[in-house]
Coordinates of C-alpha atoms in Angstrom, one line a residue:
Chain A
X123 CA -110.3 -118.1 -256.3
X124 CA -107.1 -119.0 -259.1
X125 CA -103.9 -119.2 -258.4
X126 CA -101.4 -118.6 -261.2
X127 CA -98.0 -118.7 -261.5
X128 CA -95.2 -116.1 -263.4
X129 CA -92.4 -117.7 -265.1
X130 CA -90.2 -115.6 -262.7
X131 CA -91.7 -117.7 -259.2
X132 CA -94.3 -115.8 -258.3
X133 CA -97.3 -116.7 -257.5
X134 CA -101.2 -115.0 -257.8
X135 CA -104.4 -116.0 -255.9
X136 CA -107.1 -113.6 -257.1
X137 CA -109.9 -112.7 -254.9
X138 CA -112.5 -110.8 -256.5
X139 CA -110.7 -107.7 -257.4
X140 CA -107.7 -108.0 -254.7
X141 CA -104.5 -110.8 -255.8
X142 CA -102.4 -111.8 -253.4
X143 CA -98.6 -112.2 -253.9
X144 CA -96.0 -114.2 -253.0
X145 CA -92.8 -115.8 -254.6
X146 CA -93.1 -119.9 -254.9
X147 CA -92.1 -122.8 -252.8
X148 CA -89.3 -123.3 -255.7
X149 CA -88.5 -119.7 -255.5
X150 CA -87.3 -120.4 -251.8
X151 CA -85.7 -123.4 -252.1
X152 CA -83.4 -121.6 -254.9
X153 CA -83.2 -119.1 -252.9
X154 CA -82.4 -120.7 -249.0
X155 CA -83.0 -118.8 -245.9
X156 CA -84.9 -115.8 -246.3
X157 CA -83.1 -113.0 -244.2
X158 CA -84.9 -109.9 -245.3
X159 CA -87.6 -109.0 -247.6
X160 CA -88.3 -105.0 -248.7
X161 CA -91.4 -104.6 -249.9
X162 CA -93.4 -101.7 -251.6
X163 CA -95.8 -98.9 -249.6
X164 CA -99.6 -99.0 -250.1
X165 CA -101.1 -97.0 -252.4
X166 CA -98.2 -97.1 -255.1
X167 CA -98.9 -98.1 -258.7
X168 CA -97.2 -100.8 -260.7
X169 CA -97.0 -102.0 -263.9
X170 CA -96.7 -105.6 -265.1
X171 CA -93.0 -106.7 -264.7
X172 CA -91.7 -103.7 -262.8
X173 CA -89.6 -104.2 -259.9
X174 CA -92.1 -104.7 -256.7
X175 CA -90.0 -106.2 -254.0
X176 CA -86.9 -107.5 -252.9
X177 CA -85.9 -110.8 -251.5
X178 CA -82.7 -111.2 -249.7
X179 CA -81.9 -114.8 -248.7
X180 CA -78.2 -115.4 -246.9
X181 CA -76.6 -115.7 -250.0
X182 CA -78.1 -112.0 -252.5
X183 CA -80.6 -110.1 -252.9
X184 CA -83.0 -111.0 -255.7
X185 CA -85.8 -108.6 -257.6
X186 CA -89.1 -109.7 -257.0
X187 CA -91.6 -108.4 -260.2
X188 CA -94.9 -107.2 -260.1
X189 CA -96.4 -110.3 -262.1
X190 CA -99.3 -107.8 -262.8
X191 CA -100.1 -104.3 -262.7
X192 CA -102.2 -102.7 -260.0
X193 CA -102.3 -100.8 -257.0
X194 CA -100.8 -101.5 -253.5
X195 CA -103.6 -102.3 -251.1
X196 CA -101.7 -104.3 -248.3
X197 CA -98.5 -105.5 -247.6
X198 CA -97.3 -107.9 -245.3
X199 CA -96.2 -106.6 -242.0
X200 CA -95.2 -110.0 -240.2
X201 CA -92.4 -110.6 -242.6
X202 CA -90.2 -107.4 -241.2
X203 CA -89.7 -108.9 -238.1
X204 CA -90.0 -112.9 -239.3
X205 CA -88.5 -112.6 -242.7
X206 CA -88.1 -116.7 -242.1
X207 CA -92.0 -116.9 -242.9
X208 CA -91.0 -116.4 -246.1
X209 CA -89.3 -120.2 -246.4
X210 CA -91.9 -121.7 -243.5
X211 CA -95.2 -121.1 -245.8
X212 CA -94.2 -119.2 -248.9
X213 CA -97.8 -119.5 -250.1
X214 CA -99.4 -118.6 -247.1
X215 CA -98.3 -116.8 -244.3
X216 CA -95.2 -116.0 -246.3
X217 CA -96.9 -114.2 -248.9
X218 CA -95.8 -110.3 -250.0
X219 CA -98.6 -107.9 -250.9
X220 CA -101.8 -107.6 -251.9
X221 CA -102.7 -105.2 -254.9
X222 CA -106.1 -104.0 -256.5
X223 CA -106.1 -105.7 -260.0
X224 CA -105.9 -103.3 -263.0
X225 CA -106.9 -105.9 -265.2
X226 CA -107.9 -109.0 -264.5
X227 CA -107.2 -110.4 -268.3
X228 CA -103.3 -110.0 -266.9
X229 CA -104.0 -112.7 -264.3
X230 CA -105.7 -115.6 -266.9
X231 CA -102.7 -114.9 -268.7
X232 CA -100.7 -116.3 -266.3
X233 CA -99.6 -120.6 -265.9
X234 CA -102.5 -122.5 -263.4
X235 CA -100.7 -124.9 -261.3
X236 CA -100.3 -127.7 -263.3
X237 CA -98.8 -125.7 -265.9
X238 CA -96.2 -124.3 -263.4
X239 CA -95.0 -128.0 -262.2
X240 CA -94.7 -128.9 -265.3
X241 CA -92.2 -125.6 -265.9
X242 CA -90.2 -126.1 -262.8
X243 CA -89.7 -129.9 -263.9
X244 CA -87.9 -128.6 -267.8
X245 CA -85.3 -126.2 -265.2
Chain B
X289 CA -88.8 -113.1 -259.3
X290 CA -84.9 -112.4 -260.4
X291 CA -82.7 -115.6 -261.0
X292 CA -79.9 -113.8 -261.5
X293 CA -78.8 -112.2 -258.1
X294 CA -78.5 -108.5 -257.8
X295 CA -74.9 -108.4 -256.0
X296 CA -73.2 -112.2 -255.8
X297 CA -71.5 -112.4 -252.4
X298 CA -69.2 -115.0 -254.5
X299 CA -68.5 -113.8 -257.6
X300 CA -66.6 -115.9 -260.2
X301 CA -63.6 -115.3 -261.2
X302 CA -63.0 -117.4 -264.4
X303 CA -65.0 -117.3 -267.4
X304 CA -67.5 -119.4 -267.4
X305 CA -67.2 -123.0 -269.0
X306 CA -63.5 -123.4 -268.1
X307 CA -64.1 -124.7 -264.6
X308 CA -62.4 -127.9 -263.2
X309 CA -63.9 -130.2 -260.7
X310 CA -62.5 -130.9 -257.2
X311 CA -60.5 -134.0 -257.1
X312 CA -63.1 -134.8 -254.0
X313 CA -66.2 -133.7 -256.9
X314 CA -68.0 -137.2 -256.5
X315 CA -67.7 -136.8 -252.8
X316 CA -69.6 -133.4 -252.4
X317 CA -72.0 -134.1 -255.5
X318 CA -73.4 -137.5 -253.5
X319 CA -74.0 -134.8 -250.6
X320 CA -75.4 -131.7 -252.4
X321 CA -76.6 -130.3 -255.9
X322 CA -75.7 -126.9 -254.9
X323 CA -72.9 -125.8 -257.0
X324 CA -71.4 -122.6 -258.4
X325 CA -68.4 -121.2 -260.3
X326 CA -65.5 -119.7 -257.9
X327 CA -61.9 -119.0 -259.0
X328 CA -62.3 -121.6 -262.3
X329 CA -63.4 -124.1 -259.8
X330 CA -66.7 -125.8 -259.4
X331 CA -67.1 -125.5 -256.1
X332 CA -69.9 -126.8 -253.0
X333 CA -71.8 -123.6 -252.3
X334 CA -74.2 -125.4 -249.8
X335 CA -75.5 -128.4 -248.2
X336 CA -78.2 -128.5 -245.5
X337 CA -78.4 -124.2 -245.2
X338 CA -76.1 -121.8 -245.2
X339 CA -77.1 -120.5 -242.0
X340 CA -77.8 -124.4 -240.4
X341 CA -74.3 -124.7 -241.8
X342 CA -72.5 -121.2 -240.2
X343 CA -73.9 -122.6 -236.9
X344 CA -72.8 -125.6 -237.2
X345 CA -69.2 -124.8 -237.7
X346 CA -69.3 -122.1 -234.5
X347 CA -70.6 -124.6 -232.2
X348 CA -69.0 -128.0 -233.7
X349 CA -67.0 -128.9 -236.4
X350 CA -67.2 -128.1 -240.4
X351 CA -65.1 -129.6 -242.9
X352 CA -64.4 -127.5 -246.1
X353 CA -62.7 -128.2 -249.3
X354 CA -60.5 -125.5 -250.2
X355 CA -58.8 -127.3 -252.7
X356 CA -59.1 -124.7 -255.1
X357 CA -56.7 -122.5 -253.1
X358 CA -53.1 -122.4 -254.3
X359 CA -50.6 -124.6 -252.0
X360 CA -46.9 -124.4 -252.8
X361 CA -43.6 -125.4 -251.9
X362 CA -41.2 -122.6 -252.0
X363 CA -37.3 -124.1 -251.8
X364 CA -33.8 -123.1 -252.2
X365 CA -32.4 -125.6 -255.1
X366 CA -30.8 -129.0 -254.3
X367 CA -27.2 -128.6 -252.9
X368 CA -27.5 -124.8 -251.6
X369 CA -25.0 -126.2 -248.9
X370 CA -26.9 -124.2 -245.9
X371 CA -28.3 -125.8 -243.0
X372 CA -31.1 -124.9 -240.0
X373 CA -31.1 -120.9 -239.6
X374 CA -29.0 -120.0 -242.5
X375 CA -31.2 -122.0 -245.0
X376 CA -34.4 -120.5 -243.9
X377 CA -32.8 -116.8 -243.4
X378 CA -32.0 -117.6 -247.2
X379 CA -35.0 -118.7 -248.5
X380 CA -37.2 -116.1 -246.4
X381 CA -34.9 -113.5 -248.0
X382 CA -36.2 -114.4 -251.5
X383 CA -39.7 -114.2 -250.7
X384 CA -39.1 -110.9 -248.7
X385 CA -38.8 -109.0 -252.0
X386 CA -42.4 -109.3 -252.4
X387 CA -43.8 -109.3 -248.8
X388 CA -43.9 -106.9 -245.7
X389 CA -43.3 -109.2 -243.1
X390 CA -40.3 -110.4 -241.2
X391 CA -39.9 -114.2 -242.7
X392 CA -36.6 -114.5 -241.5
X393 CA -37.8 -114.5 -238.8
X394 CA -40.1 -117.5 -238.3
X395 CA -39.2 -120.1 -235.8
X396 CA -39.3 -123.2 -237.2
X397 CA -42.8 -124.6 -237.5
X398 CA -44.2 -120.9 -237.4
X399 CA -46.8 -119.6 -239.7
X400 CA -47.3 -115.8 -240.9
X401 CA -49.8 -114.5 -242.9
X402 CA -49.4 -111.7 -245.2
X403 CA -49.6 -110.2 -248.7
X404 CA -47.8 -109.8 -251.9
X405 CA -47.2 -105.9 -252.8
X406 CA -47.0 -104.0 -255.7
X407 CA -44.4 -101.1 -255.9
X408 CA -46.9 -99.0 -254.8
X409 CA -47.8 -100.3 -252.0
X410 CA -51.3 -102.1 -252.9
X411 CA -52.0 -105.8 -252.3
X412 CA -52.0 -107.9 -254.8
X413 CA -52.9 -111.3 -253.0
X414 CA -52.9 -112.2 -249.3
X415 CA -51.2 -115.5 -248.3
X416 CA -49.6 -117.3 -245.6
X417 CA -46.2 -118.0 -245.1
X418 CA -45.1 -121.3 -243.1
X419 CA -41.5 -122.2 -241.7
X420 CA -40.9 -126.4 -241.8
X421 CA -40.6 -127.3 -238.5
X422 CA -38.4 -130.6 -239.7
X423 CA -34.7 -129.7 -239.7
X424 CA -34.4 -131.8 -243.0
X425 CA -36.7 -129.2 -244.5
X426 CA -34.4 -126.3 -243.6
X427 CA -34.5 -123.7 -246.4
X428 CA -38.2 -124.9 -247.8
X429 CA -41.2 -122.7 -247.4
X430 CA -44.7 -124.0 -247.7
X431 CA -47.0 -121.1 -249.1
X432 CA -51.0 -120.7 -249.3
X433 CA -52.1 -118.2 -252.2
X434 CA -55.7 -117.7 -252.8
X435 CA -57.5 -119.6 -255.8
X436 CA -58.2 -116.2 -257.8
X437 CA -54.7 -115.5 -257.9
X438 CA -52.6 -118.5 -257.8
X439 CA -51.0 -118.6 -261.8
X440 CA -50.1 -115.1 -261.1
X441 CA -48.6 -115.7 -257.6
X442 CA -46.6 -118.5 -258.8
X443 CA -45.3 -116.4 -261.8
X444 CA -44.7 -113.4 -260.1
X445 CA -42.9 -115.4 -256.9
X446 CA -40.2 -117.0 -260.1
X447 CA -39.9 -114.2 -261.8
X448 CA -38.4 -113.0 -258.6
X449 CA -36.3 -115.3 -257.7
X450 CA -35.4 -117.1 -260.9
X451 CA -32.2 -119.4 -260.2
X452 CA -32.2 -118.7 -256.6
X453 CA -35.1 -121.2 -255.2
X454 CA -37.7 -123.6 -257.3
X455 CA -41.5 -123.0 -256.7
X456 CA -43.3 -126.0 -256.7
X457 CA -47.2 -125.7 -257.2
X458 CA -49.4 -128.4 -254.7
X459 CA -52.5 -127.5 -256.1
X460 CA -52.5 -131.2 -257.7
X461 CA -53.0 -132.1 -254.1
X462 CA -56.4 -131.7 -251.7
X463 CA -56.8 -128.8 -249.1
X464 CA -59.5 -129.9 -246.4
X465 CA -60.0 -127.3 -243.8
X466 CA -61.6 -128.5 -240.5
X467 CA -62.7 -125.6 -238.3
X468 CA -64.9 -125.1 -235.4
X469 CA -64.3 -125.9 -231.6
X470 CA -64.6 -129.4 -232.1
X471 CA -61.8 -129.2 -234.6
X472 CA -59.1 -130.3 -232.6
X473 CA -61.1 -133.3 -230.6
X474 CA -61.9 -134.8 -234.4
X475 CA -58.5 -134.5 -235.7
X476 CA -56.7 -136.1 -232.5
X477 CA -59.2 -139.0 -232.8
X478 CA -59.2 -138.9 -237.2
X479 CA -55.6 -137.8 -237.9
X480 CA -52.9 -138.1 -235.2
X481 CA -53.2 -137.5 -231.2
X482 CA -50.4 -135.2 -231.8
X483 CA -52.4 -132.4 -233.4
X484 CA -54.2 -130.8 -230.2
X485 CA -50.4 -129.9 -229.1
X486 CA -50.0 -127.6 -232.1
X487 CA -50.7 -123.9 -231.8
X488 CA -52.5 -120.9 -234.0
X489 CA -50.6 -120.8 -236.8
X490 CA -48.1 -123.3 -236.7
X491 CA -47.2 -126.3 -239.3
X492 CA -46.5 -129.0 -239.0
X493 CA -45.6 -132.5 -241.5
X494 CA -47.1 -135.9 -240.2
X495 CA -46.7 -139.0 -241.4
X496 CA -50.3 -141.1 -241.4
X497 CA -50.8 -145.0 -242.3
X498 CA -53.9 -144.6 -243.4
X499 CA -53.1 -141.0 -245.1
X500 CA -50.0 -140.7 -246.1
X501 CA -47.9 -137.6 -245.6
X502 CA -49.6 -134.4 -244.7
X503 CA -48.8 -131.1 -244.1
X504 CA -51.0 -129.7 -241.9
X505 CA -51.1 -125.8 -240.0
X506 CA -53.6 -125.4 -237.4
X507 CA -55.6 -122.3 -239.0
X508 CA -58.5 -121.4 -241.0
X509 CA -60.9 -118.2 -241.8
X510 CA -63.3 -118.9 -240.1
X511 CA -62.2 -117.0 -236.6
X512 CA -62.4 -120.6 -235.2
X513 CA -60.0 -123.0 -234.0
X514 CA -59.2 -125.5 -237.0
X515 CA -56.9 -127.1 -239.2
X516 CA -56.0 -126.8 -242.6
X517 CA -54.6 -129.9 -244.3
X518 CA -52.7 -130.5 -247.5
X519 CA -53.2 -134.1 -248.5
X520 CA -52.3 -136.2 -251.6
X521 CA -55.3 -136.9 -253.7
X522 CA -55.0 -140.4 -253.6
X523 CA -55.7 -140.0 -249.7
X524 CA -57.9 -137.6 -249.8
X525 CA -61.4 -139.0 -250.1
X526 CA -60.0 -141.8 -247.3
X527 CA -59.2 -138.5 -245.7
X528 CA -62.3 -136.3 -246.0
X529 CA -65.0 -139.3 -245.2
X530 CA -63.0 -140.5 -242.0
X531 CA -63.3 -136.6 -241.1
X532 CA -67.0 -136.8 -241.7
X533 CA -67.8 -140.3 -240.2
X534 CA -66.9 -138.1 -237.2
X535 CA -70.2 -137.2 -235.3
X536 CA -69.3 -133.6 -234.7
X537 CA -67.9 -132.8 -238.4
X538 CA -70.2 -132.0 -241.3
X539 CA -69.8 -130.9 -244.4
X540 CA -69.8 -126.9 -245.1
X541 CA -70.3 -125.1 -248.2
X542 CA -68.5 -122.0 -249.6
X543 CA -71.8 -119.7 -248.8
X544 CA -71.1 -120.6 -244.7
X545 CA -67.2 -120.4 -245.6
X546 CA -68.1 -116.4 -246.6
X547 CA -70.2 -115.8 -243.7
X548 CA -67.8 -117.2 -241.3
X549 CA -64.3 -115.0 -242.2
X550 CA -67.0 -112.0 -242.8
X551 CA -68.6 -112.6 -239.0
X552 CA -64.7 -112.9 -238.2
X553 CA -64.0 -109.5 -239.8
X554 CA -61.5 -111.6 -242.3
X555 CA -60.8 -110.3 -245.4
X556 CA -61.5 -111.4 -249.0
X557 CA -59.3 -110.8 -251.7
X558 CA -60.8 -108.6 -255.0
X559 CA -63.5 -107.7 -252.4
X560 CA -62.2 -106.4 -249.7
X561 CA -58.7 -106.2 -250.4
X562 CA -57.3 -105.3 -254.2
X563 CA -53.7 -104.2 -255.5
X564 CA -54.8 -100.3 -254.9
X565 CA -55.2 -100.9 -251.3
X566 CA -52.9 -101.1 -249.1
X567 CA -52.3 -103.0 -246.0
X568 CA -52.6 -99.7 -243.5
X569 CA -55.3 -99.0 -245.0
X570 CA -57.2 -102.8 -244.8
X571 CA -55.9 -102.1 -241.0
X572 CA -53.5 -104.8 -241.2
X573 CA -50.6 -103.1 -240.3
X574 CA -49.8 -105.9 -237.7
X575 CA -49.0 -107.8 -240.0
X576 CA -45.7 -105.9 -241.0
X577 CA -43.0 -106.4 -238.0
X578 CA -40.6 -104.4 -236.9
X579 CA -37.8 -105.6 -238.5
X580 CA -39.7 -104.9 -241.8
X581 CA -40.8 -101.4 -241.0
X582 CA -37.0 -100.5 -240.2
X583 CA -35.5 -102.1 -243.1
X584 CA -38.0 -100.1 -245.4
X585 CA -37.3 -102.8 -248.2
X586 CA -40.1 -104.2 -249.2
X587 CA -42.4 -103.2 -252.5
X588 CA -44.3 -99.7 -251.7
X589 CA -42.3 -99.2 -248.5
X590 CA -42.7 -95.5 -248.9
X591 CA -46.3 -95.4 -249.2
X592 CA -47.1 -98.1 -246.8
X593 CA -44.4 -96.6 -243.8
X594 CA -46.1 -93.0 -244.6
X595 CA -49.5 -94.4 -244.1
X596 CA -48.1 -96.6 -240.7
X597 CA -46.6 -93.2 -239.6
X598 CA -49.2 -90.5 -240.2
X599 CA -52.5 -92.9 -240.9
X600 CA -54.1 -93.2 -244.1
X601 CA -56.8 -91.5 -246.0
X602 CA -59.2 -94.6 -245.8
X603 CA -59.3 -97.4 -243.6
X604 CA -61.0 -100.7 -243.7
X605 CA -64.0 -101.0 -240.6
X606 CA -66.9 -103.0 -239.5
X607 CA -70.7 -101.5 -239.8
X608 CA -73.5 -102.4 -238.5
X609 CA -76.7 -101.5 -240.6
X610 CA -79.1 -99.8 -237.4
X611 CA -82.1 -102.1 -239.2
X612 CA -82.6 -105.5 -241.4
X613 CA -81.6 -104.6 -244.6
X614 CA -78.1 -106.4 -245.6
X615 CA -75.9 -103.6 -247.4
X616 CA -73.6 -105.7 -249.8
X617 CA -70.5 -105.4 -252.1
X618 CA -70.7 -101.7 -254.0
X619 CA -73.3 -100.2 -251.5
X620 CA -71.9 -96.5 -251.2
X621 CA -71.2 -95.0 -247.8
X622 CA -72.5 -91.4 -247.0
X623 CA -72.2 -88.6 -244.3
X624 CA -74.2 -85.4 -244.7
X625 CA -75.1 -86.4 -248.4
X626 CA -71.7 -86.8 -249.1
X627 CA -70.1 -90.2 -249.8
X628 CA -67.3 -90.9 -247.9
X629 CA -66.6 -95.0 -248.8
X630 CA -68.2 -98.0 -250.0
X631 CA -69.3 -101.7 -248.4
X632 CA -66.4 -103.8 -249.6
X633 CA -68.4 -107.0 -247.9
X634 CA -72.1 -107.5 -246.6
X635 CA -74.3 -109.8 -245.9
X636 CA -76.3 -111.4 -243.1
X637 CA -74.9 -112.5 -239.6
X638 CA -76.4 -115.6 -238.2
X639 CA -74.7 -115.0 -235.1
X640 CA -76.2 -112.0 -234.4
X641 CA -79.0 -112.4 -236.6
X642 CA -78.9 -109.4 -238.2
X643 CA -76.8 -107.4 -241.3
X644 CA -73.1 -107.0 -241.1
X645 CA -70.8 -105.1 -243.4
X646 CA -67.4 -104.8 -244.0
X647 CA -66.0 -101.1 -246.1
X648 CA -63.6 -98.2 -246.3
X649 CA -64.1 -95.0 -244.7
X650 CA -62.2 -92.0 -244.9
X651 CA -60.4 -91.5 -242.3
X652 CA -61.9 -88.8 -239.9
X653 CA -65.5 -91.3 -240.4
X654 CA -63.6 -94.2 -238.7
X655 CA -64.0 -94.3 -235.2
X656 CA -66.5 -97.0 -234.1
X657 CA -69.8 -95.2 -232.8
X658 CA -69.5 -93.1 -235.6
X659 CA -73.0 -92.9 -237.5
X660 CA -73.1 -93.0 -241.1
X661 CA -75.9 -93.9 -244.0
X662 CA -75.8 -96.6 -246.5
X663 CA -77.2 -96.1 -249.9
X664 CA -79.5 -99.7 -250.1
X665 CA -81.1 -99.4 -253.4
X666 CA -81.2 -95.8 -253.5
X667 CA -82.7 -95.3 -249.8
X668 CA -80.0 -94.4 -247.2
X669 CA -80.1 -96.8 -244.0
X670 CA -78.7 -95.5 -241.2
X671 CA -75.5 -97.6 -239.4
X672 CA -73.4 -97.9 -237.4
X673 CA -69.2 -98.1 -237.1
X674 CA -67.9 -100.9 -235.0
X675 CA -64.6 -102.5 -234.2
X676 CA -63.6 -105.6 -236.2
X677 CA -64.0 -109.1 -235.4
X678 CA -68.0 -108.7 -235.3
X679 CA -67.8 -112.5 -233.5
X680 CA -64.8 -112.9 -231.2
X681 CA -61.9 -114.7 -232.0
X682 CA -61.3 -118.5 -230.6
X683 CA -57.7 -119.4 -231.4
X684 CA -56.0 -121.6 -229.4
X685 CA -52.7 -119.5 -228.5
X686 CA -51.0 -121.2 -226.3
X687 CA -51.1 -124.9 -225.0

């Protein structure tokens, strides 16, 4: 499994063909408390950078990109009712969808950890 | 992920780059990073969380620096000769040209709030109005414009009443609101014993040792109890971290500050209140008395006494969205496919732990129970109409 980062906060974990999504721990803290999230239906189709989800802390709502293209395979049901998840274990049980990977080149492309901290730190 | 948020529940409202800082700056800055642009001021948006923060305040105390706001002294010149009633009826006769409600008749130590008017009856800032109680201050107002607005206030206030009264701006001293329930226990025990005998909306001037001279009305927007205290900026920091040494005070941020006067169905100005709206409409026709309403004689009177009398096309209500999807400033309003209005204010309740909105309807759409849709992101969202405050009141009326 990789996990790779988009210079928007969100984060990839590819497992075989299926990546998980999910915006970052920084994401969250820019963002605070995590008061609804709206996130796509299964089955729809999206291409790299279109808008995917939205996050809506107390403070605005904030566009959340598809860091790669793909098709919807699962989205997270628990976060409806316990949007809070969200800021509690933003890479884990906070994530947002999972999608069927169109091309898995896409997700290479993408920073690997190290290369992420090292982005957050220049912000 | 977005940096850039979709629809700001604070918006700016100076350009960029030409903010000051808070005389307090240092003060906040050792207590947060979290800072934004509001009304040319750089401005605390949040400290521990915004919601951490809202609760706070409802169930203890939070201090806010609202320095940015625009505190004046409004006064009849040196010599005018009056004394007691005559002085005030005087001076509260000069602001009346631009205001709907019966100054003149404040008692002394009384506050009022209400809004400037254009000559067609729209609002172009909302304020409050404050009566001395000191004789020796007979024929002085003191006046709280909002930050957005203040130059324009002040120059449309003297343009007024040029040779008639002086208008002397405050804003060079610090405005510290305390609010919550434990408001009045910290600033007995921080300020002055005194200041648990005041009322809602009254003033009052007390002289401190350790703070000097304050002028000090027991209000807020939060829909709390509280304070708001206009102190010299020498005194201030003194001021503010005696406030905080207290164990029920923290500091709050101007995120909380929105979701407090929105859970206490308050209004914001160039949100939910702009100069082609006018007070019926925002449903604050309270605030015009009787003596006003007669007298017909202040800016937009026609309009504004039409609307009293036969109701007005739109009015300001409260929604409840009927799931968990926060409809914010611009989202439109629809019946039947049809829009009638438009979210003026939205957000996220921590009190009820769920979306709350604040728009215009038309008229006949009103009526809380009514049912309506909200366009969120294209999708209508089916809410609800409900009365205003969404969280009750807690002034302290009487003693």
């Amino acid at each position: 499994m990789t996990k790779r980062y988009t210079k928007d906060h969100e984060w990839v974990e590819l497992n075989g063909d299926v990546a998980t999504i999910g915006i970052s721990s920084y994401a969250t803290e820019q963002l605070g408390e995590v008061v609804y999230v709206e996130l796509p239906a299964k089955d729809k189709d999206f291409a790299a950078h279109a808008d995917m989800a939205v996050v809506e802390s107390a403070k605005a709502a904030s566009d959340v990109y598809a860091p790669i293209a793909g098709k919807i395979v699962d989205a997270n049901a628990a976060l409806a009712d316990n949007p809070g998840l969200v800021n509690e274990a933003p890479e884990g049980a906070g994530w947002f969808v999972k999608i069927k990977v169109a091309n898995k080149a896409e997700v290479d492309a993408l920073m690997d950890e190290a290369a992420y901290a090292d982005y957050v730190k220049g912000l | 992920m977005a940096h850039a948020p979709r629809e700001p529940g604070i918006e700016p409202m100076a350009e960029a780059g030409s903010s000051k800082k808070l005389s307090l700056d240092a003060l906040w800055r050792a207590r947060t990073s979290k800072f934004a642009d509001f009304a040319g001021y750089e401005m605390p948006i949040q400290f521990e969380g915004l919601i951490a923060e809202h609760l706070w305040t409802r169930e203890h105390a939070g201090l806010f620096d609202v320095s940015h706001m625009g505190p004046c002294f409004f006064a009849l010149p040196n010599g005018h000769g009056l004394e007691g009633d005559a002085a005030h009826k005087k001076v509260a006769s000069l602001i009346e040209r631009l205001v709907p409600a019966d100054i003149q008749g404040l008692k002394p130590g009384q506050v009022r709030y209400t809004m400037l008017l254009n000559a067609d009856g729209g609002i172009l800032d909302d304020l409050m109005i404050a009566r001395p109680a000191e004789a020796a201050a007979a024929g002085d107002l003191y006046i709280v414009v909002n930050a957005g607005c203040k130059i324009e206030d002040w120059k449309l206030i003297e343009a007024a009443t040029k040779g008639e009264a002086n208008l002397v701006r405050a804003d060079d001293r610090c405005l510290l609101a305390l609010q919550g329930p434990a408001a009045s226990k910290a600033a007995a025990t921080v300020i002055a014993p005194e200041l648990s005998d005041m009322i809602f909306m009254s003033v009052r001037r007390v002289e401190t040792e350790r703070f000097g001279r304050l002028t000090i009305t027991r209000s807020g927007y939060t829909g709390e109890d509280g304070y708001e205290v206009l102190v010299r900026a020498e005194h201030a920091k003194d001021l503010a971290e005696a406030l905080l040494a207290h164990p029920e005070v923290k500091p709050i941020g101007l995120g909380a500050r929105d979701s407090l006067r929105l859970e206490a169905g308050l209004c914001l100005y160039g949100h939910d209140l702009d100069p082609t709206t006018s007070p019926i409409e925002a449903d604050l026709a309270w605030t015009i008395q009787k003596r006003r309403r007669e007298a017909a004689d202040f800016p937009g009177a026609k309009r504004i006494l039409r609307e009293y009398e036969l109701g007005a096309a739109r009015k300001r209500v409260g929604i409840r969205p009927n799931d968990r999807a926060p409809a914010r400033e611009g989202v439109e309003i629809m019946k039947d496919g049809k829009k009638i209005g438009m979210v003026t204010s939205g957000g996220f309740s921590p009190i009820l732990n769920g979306p709350i909105s604040m728009g215009y309807v038309e008229a006949a759409h009103a009526e809380p129970g009514h049912v309506v849709d909200l366009m969120v992101r294209g999708t209508p969202r089916s809410a609800t109409i409900v009365p205003l405050p969404f969280v009750p009141h807690r002034y302290v009326r009487k003693k």
